[in-house]
């Protein structure tokens, strides 16, 4: 609702001014350091932005998508939409252009996803950096983040107990150099065998000459060992998150 | 008696095994030359008397031209290993430049990645590569084939990247990462060299239950910075790994992270542990043995992430095991590397106004901090009184050689909400010239204990390449204009110079194959910091990028 009101207001001169002011704020936080574009677009490690004769389409494209092969990030995915429009308006103002009502069009995209509170809490837990390698994201890529050690999660367990007890049918036992270890086999070629060594998190992708390793089905590895850092309540929240994002 | 003799012999043998190699000889086995990080070679075929005849013998173009070439080549048994900015690895015949193998890492091409790679580690028959997207990879040194690969972190989440060279220590490989100017909690991670399995991880920001955690306000430790973005050193006799840690985050604004002295009984000298510190870790367990915080509360992005140079020198009539360490503040610190005891600090920059000086026990006086309501001129600025390019130490002259940068910045603090993995500077700055002058560099020779400057080589622009010292009493480095040159290690007089066709931002090394000494230097400008500082000069636009290794030797006798 609030966003909609903003969109309607964007055409008004007062709002244009507000937008540029907001953009100046976003700019200082995200673009102005000495490593990057400098205060008021004066230039630094990255090019000057003031009085360059840029047009709004160019600014919009560059700010949203970044420039591949350079330090210029794509802000389209990291800035809130209003902030994005604001910083575009601000850089426009450094080039003598007033915000165009068409900026509003850019702001209309699919609405930002909002997760229900429990799922949002689960999301934070899934990736929680303070757990080090004892977090789900060490082995699972979900919702665009995390390491894809396993195939994409397709079946979401019903609750914490089921999550701890996820069967590890694909985990085999590899023996190499006289040592046996739990392994997720990636490929078994004539010359090479590639496995994820699950002995300790993070899993290690190891490549063996085929002759030097044997693979046996089944292992003593338990998914419960990978979920230990979480309480049941935390795992329930994670289940809510997975339900919200896994198709 | 026999048993006694055996023990003595055994001890001697053990001592020989753990004696610290300091100078390099035929090989250039690790990032800093040896684990003492001297960047000094005992080779003296090329020396002050004949360096004028030095000529190029081969060149290797990596083909990876986007971001220059910042790396340190590694040379083992006549094979030179080189990594380019986008994590492509090359094994070359060190005498001829012939390509033996190459490994192309498929680095994701995403906008906003200023990819760099400053070097490899080689050991246990493997080449260790840290990638910009946070993988550690071991390659077979003979074939370049992947042996193992492990995700250290997820760049999409942490905003961090591995750009520094890993350190191979005994049976492990240790690696740090960038990320400390974002909302990120720094760490060092060690992997088993054979299997890639995790050996240990040390967080540079003390977490709940850890000593030092009380120096963080609230939850600020979660995004406290302390990135380990350069490469450490190792003392085998003490079994200690030394590493410098980066600034606390948010960089310029400390209001949300500084647990006041009164609240927690924190002694000055211990704020936001263990950021902006030198840490000494047990090489086997990764446990902290000692730390010395150089910049308590760091609100200037001064970091303390640079090289730890391990030297033994006389201090007040006693031989001491020392660690010499410079950070961006422009001060060089001298510590006892057994205990971490502070021995002294001296400025190497001429322009320093953030403190009026340092006391006998290492406290900085009259500190100037950035404030929220207006910009404050602070020298040096966040680009640092020295950048990451490494210094060198020569035992023959007893000098450390340091590339120094004279620059300042207008700093302004600004409270900021952290968002994981995103920029978290807590303010902003604009690079400026020092009062009454322009940004410039000098390369100096110092006595590392007294801080007395023996000579200085002034330079108009910025010196952003590492230094190499040799027993031929030469100091080599390159400049952004493309000149690679040699100075007399005793006087600083320029003895030789060669136009390589591209600016210098990497680290040169020396080695020998079949009795012939070679000097190799990466060329290829391409540097954000360099660009920011060179805004003063329109002609700097002409400094060439590229990515070529140039190798020099004396002409062979006919």
GROMACS .gro file of C-alpha atoms in nm, chain A residues 52-212:
model
  161
   52UNK     CA    1   2.901   1.318  -1.784
   53UNK     CA    2   2.597   1.374  -2.003
   54UNK     CA    3   2.448   1.038  -1.901
   55UNK     CA    4   2.084   0.978  -1.984
   56UNK     CA    5   1.842   0.809  -1.751
   57UNK     CA    6   1.816   0.488  -1.953
   58UNK     CA    7   2.191   0.442  -1.936
   59UNK     CA    8   2.206   0.515  -1.564
   60UNK     CA    9   1.916   0.282  -1.496
   61UNK     CA   10   2.065  -0.002  -1.694
   62UNK     CA   11   2.409   0.032  -1.538
   63UNK     CA   12   2.289   0.067  -1.181
   64UNK     CA   13   2.050  -0.225  -1.211
   65UNK     CA   14   2.271  -0.469  -1.401
   66UNK     CA   15   2.624  -0.363  -1.316
   67UNK     CA   16   2.913  -0.402  -1.558
   68UNK     CA   17   3.052  -0.751  -1.605
   69UNK     CA   18   3.425  -0.781  -1.562
   70UNK     CA   19   3.451  -0.471  -1.345
   71UNK     CA   20   3.391  -0.387  -0.981
   72UNK     CA   21   3.056  -0.225  -1.068
   73UNK     CA   22   2.790  -0.441  -0.898
   74UNK     CA   23   2.435  -0.503  -1.009
   75UNK     CA   24   2.227  -0.310  -0.756
   76UNK     CA   25   1.902  -0.430  -0.911
   77UNK     CA   26   1.906  -0.732  -0.683
   78UNK     CA   27   2.050  -0.577  -0.370
   79UNK     CA   28   1.877  -0.241  -0.327
   80UNK     CA   29   1.512  -0.202  -0.231
   81UNK     CA   30   1.317  -0.076  -0.530
   82UNK     CA   31   1.253   0.267  -0.389
   83UNK     CA   32   1.622   0.308  -0.304
   84UNK     CA   33   1.713   0.194  -0.651
   85UNK     CA   34   1.487   0.454  -0.812
   86UNK     CA   35   1.619   0.714  -0.570
   87UNK     CA   36   1.986   0.654  -0.645
   88UNK     CA   37   1.914   0.657  -1.020
   89UNK     CA   38   1.735   0.989  -0.973
   90UNK     CA   39   2.030   1.121  -0.775
   91UNK     CA   40   2.291   1.024  -1.035
   92UNK     CA   41   2.055   1.174  -1.294
   93UNK     CA   42   2.052   1.498  -1.095
   94UNK     CA   43   2.435   1.503  -1.108
   95UNK     CA   44   2.392   1.501  -1.486
   96UNK     CA   45   2.133   1.776  -1.493
   97UNK     CA   46   1.826   1.559  -1.545
   98UNK     CA   47   1.512   1.570  -1.335
   99UNK     CA   48   1.355   1.239  -1.235
  100UNK     CA   49   1.127   1.117  -1.507
  101UNK     CA   50   0.784   0.988  -1.409
  102UNK     CA   51   0.873   0.684  -1.619
  103UNK     CA   52   1.103   0.581  -1.336
  104UNK     CA   53   0.783   0.470  -1.177
  105UNK     CA   54   0.747   0.206  -1.447
  106UNK     CA   55   1.073   0.057  -1.343
  107UNK     CA   56   0.953   0.030  -0.989
  108UNK     CA   57   0.660  -0.183  -1.085
  109UNK     CA   58   0.796  -0.531  -1.108
  110UNK     CA   59   0.676  -0.831  -0.922
  111UNK     CA   60   0.626  -0.739  -0.558
  112UNK     CA   61   0.917  -0.826  -0.332
  113UNK     CA   62   0.867  -1.162  -0.170
  114UNK     CA   63   0.789  -1.151   0.197
  115UNK     CA   64   0.816  -1.466   0.399
  116UNK     CA   65   0.587  -1.533   0.695
  117UNK     CA   66   0.775  -1.466   1.023
  118UNK     CA   67   0.844  -1.832   1.107
  119UNK     CA   68   0.981  -1.899   0.757
  120UNK     CA   69   1.188  -1.581   0.768
  121UNK     CA   70   1.339  -1.700   1.093
  122UNK     CA   71   1.405  -2.037   0.932
  123UNK     CA   72   1.574  -1.865   0.641
  124UNK     CA   73   1.815  -1.681   0.870
  125UNK     CA   74   1.895  -2.009   1.051
  126UNK     CA   75   1.953  -2.204   0.731
  127UNK     CA   76   2.238  -1.972   0.629
  128UNK     CA   77   2.349  -1.854   0.975
  129UNK     CA   78   2.718  -1.769   0.943
  130UNK     CA   79   2.793  -1.783   1.315
  131UNK     CA   80   2.746  -2.161   1.300
  132UNK     CA   81   3.048  -2.188   1.075
  133UNK     CA   82   3.026  -2.503   0.866
  134UNK     CA   83   2.751  -2.648   1.088
  135UNK     CA   84   2.479  -2.471   0.888
  136UNK     CA   85   2.250  -2.617   0.624
  137UNK     CA   86   2.396  -2.392   0.351
  138UNK     CA   87   2.729  -2.576   0.379
  139UNK     CA   88   2.572  -2.861   0.178
  140UNK     CA   89   2.251  -2.729   0.025
  141UNK     CA   90   2.181  -2.465  -0.238
  142UNK     CA   91   1.837  -2.323  -0.170
  143UNK     CA   92   1.680  -2.004  -0.298
  144UNK     CA   93   1.994  -1.894  -0.481
  145UNK     CA   94   2.242  -1.931  -0.194
  146UNK     CA   95   2.445  -2.211  -0.041
  147UNK     CA   96   2.675  -2.483  -0.174
  148UNK     CA   97   2.515  -2.749  -0.395
  149UNK     CA   98   2.682  -3.059  -0.252
  150UNK     CA   99   2.356  -3.252  -0.289
  151UNK     CA  100   2.098  -3.233  -0.564
  152UNK     CA  101   1.834  -2.966  -0.513
  153UNK     CA  102   1.605  -3.040  -0.219
  154UNK     CA  103   1.273  -3.162  -0.360
  155UNK     CA  104   1.101  -3.330  -0.067
  156UNK     CA  105   1.052  -3.113   0.237
  157UNK     CA  106   1.036  -3.310   0.564
  158UNK     CA  107   0.726  -3.254   0.777
  159UNK     CA  108   0.907  -3.151   1.093
  160UNK     CA  109   1.231  -3.140   1.291
  161UNK     CA  110   1.236  -3.513   1.364
  162UNK     CA  111   1.191  -3.604   0.999
  163UNK     CA  112   1.456  -3.354   0.898
  164UNK     CA  113   1.709  -3.507   1.134
  165UNK     CA  114   1.618  -3.851   1.006
  166UNK     CA  115   1.638  -3.778   0.633
  167UNK     CA  116   1.761  -4.103   0.482
  168UNK     CA  117   2.110  -4.101   0.343
  169UNK     CA  118   2.057  -4.363   0.074
  170UNK     CA  119   2.290  -4.196  -0.174
  171UNK     CA  120   2.580  -4.180   0.067
  172UNK     CA  121   2.822  -4.463  -0.005
  173UNK     CA  122   3.147  -4.580   0.151
  174UNK     CA  123   3.461  -4.502  -0.041
  175UNK     CA  124   3.791  -4.672   0.034
  176UNK     CA  125   4.112  -4.509  -0.079
  177UNK     CA  126   4.464  -4.527   0.054
  178UNK     CA  127   4.353  -4.784   0.310
  179UNK     CA  128   4.093  -4.551   0.460
  180UNK     CA  129   3.716  -4.583   0.437
  181UNK     CA  130   3.500  -4.271   0.447
  182UNK     CA  131   3.141  -4.166   0.372
  183UNK     CA  132   3.111  -4.035   0.020
  184UNK     CA  133   2.850  -3.893  -0.211
  185UNK     CA  134   2.951  -4.019  -0.555
  186UNK     CA  135   2.937  -3.757  -0.828
  187UNK     CA  136   3.079  -3.953  -1.118
  188UNK     CA  137   3.236  -4.291  -1.173
  189UNK     CA  138   3.431  -4.290  -1.497
  190UNK     CA  139   3.671  -4.542  -1.643
  191UNK     CA  140   3.970  -4.336  -1.544
  192UNK     CA  141   3.839  -4.110  -1.268
  193UNK     CA  142   3.605  -4.120  -0.972
  194UNK     CA  143   3.471  -3.798  -0.822
  195UNK     CA  144   3.314  -3.798  -0.478
  196UNK     CA  145   3.221  -3.561  -0.200
  197UNK     CA  146   3.409  -3.674   0.110
  198UNK     CA  147   3.160  -3.628   0.398
  199UNK     CA  148   3.403  -3.713   0.679
  200UNK     CA  149   3.383  -3.361   0.819
  201UNK     CA  150   3.198  -3.046   0.711
  202UNK     CA  151   3.253  -2.883   0.471
  203UNK     CA  152   3.234  -3.177   0.227
  204UNK     CA  153   3.540  -3.200   0.002
  205UNK     CA  154   3.511  -3.279  -0.368
  206UNK     CA  155   3.790  -3.531  -0.424
  207UNK     CA  156   3.911  -3.680  -0.750
  208UNK     CA  157   4.068  -4.027  -0.752
  209UNK     CA  158   4.217  -4.236  -1.030
  210UNK     CA  159   3.953  -4.508  -1.076
  211UNK     CA  160   4.198  -4.783  -0.987
  212UNK     CA  161   4.282  -4.633  -0.649
   0.00000   0.00000   0.00000
